[in-house]
mmCIF file of C-alpha atoms in Angstrom:
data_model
loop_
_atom_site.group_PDB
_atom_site.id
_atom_site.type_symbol
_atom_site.label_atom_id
_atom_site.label_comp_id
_atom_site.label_asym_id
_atom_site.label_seq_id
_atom_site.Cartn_x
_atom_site.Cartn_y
_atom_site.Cartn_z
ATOM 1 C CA UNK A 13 -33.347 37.157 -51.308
ATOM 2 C CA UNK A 14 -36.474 39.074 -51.375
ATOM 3 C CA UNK A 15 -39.445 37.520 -51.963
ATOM 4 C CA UNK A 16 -42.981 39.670 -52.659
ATOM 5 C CA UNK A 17 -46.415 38.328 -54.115
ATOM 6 C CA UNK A 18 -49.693 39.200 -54.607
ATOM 7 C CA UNK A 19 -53.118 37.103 -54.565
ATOM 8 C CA UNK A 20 -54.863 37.591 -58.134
ATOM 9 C CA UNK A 21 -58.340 36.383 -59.113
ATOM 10 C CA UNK A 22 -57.417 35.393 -62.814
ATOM 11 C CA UNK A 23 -56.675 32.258 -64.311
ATOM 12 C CA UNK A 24 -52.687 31.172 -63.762
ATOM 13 C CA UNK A 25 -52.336 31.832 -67.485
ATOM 14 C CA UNK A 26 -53.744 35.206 -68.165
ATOM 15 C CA UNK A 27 -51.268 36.126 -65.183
ATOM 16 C CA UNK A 28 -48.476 34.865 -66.642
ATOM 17 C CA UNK A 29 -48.795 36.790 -69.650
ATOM 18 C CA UNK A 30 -48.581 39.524 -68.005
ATOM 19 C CA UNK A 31 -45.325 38.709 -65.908
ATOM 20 C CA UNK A 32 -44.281 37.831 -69.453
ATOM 21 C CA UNK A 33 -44.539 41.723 -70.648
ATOM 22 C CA UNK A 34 -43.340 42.859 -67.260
ATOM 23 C CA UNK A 35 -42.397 46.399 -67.277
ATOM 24 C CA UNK A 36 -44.196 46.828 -71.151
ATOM 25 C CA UNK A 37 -47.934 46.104 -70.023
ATOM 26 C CA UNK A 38 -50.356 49.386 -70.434
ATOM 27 C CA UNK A 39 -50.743 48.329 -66.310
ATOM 28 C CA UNK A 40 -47.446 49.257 -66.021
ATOM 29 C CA UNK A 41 -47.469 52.109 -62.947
ATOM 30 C CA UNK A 42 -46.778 55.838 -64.316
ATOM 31 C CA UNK A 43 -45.174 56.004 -60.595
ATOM 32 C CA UNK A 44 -42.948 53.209 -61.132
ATOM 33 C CA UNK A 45 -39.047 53.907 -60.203
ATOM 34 C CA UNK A 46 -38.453 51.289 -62.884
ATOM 35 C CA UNK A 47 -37.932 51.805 -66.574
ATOM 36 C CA UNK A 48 -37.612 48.706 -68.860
ATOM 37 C CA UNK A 49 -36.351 48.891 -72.740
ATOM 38 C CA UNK A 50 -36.500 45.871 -74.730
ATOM 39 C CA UNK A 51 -33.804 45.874 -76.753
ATOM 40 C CA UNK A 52 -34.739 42.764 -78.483
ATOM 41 C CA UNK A 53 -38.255 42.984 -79.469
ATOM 42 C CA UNK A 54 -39.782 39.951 -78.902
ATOM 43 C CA UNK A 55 -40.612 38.867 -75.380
ATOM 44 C CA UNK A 56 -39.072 35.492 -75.285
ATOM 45 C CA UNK A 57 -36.201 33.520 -73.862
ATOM 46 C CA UNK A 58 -32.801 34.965 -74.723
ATOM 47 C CA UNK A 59 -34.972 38.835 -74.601
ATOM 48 C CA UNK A 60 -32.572 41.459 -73.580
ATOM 49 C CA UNK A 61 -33.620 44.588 -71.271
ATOM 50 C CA UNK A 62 -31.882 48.045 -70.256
ATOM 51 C CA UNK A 63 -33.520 48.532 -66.272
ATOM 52 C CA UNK A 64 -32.960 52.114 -65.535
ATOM 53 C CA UNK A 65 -34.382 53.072 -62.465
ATOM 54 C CA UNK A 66 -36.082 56.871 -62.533
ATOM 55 C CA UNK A 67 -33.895 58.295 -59.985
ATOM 56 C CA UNK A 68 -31.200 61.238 -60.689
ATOM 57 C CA UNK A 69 -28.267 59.863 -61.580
ATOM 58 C CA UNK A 70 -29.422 56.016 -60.314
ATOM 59 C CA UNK A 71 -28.298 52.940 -61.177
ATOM 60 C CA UNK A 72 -28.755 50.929 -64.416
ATOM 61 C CA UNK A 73 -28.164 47.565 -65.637
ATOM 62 C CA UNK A 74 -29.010 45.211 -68.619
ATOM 63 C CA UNK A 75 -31.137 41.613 -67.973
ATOM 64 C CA UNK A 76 -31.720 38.809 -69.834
ATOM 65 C CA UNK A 77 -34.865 35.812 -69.713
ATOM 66 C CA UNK A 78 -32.956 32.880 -69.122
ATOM 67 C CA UNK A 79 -36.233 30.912 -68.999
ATOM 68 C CA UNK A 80 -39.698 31.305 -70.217
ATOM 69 C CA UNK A 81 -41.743 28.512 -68.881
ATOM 70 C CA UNK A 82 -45.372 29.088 -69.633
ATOM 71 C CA UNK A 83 -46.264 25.382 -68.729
ATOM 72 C CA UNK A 84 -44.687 25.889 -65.488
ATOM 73 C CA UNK A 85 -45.648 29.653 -65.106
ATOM 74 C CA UNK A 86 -41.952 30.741 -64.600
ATOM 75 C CA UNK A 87 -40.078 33.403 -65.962
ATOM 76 C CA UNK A 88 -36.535 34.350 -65.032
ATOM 77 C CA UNK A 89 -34.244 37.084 -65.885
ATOM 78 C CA UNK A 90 -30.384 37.361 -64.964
ATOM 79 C CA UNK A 91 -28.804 40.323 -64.375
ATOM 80 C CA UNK A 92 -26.022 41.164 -67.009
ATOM 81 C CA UNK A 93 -23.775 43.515 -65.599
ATOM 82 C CA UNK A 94 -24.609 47.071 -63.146
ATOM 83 C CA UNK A 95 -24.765 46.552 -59.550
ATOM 84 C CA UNK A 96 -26.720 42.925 -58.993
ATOM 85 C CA UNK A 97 -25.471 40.259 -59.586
ATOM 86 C CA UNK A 98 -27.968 37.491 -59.539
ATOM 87 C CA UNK A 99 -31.868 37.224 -60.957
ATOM 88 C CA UNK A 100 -35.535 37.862 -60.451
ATOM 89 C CA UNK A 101 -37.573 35.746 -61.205
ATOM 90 C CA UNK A 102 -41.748 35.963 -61.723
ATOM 91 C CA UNK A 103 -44.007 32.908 -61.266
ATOM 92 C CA UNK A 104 -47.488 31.851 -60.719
ATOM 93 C CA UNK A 105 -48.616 29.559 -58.146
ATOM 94 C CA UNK A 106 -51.442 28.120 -57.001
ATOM 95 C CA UNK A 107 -52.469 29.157 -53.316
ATOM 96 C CA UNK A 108 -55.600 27.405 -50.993
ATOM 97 C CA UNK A 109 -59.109 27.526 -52.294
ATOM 98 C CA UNK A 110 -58.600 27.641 -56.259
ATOM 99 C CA UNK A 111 -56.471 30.945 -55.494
ATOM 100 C CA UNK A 112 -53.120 32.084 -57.627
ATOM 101 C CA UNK A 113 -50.761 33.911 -56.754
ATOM 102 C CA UNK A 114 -47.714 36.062 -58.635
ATOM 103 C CA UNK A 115 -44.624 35.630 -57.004
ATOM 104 C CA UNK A 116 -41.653 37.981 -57.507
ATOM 105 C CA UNK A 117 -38.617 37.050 -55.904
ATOM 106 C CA UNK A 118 -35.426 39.002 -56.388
ATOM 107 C CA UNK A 119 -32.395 36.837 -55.669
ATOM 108 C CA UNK A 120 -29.022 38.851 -55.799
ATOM 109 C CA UNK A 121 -25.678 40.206 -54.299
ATOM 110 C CA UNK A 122 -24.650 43.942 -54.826
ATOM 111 C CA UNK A 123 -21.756 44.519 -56.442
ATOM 112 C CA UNK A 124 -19.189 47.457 -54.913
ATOM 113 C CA UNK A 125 -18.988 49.234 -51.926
ATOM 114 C CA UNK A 126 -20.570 52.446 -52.432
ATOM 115 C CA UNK A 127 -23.425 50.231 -54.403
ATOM 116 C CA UNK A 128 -23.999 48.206 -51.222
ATOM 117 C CA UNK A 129 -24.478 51.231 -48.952
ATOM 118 C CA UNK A 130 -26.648 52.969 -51.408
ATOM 119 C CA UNK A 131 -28.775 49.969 -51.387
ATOM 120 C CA UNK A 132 -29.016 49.785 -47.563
ATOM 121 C CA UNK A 133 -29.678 53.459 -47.078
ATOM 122 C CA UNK A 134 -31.775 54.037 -49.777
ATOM 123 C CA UNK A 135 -32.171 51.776 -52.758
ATOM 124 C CA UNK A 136 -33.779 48.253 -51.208
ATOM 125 C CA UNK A 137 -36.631 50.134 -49.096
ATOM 126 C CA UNK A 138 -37.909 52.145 -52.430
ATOM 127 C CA UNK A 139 -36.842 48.564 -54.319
ATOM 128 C CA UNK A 140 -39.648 46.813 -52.098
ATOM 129 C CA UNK A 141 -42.130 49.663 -52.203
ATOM 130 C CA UNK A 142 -41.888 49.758 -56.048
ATOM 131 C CA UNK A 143 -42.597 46.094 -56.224
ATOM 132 C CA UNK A 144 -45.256 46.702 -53.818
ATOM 133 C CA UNK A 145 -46.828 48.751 -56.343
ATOM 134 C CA UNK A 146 -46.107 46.828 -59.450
ATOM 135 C CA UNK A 147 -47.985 44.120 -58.190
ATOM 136 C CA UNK A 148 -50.927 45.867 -56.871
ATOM 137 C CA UNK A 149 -51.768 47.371 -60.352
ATOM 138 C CA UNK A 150 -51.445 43.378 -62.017
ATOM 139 C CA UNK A 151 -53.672 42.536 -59.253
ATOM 140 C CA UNK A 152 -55.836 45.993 -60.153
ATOM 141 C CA UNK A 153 -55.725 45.356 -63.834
ATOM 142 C CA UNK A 154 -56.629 41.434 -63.489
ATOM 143 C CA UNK A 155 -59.593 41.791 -61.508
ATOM 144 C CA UNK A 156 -61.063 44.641 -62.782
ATOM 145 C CA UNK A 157 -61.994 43.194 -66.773
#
């Protein structure tokens, strides 16, 4: 499991709503490997996605939000079929001092050989650094209004 998150100055709320249009928000980074299509339209439990990453003939895979908690700030989304199998999930927590936090953690297995050396060469050091990124431009877009 990977686990990445980011301190925010915002309410708990206004960041879940954005983990809740995760990979739709205008914050969305233009440099982001990461391409989401909702293929369902609404953003709710039972939403289906198409993940395609932006890299030459890389991997993609369809997801699905098995939960959509916005009392308890959690959203998670299983992976359907490609090369995970597994989910990430996106919460909100509270940290010391009045503090929240978003929390992406990214619990799979890969799936195939040649998908579990392409993810140890290449794939899960760019997967981290993308994440990395994601969550600074919440944390960006949060603060700044």
């Amino acid at each position: 499991m990977i686990v990445q998150e980011a301190m925010i100055a915002s309410s708990p709320q206004e960041i879940f709503e954005e983990l809740l249009i995760w990979g739709e928000a205008n914050w969305w980074p233009k440099k982001s490997l990461m391409r989401f299509i909702n293929l369902s339209g609404a953003r709710k439990q039972s939403t289906v996605y198409l993940q395609k990453t932006k890299l030459p003939f890389g991997p993609a895979w369809h997801t699905r939000n098995e939960i959509v908690d916005s009392q308890n700030l959690r959203l998670k989304r299983i992976f359907l079929d490609g090369m995970f199998d597994g989910f990430e999930e996106l919460t909100v927590a509270k940290s010391k001092d009045n503090a929240f936090k978003a929390i992406y953690a990214f619990n799979y297995h890969i799936k195939g050989l040649i998908n579990k050396i392409m993810w140890n060469l290449i794939f899960k050091r760019l997967h981290i650094k993308n994440i990395d990124l994601i969550l600074s431009s919440l944390k960006r877009y949060l603060e700044k209004g």
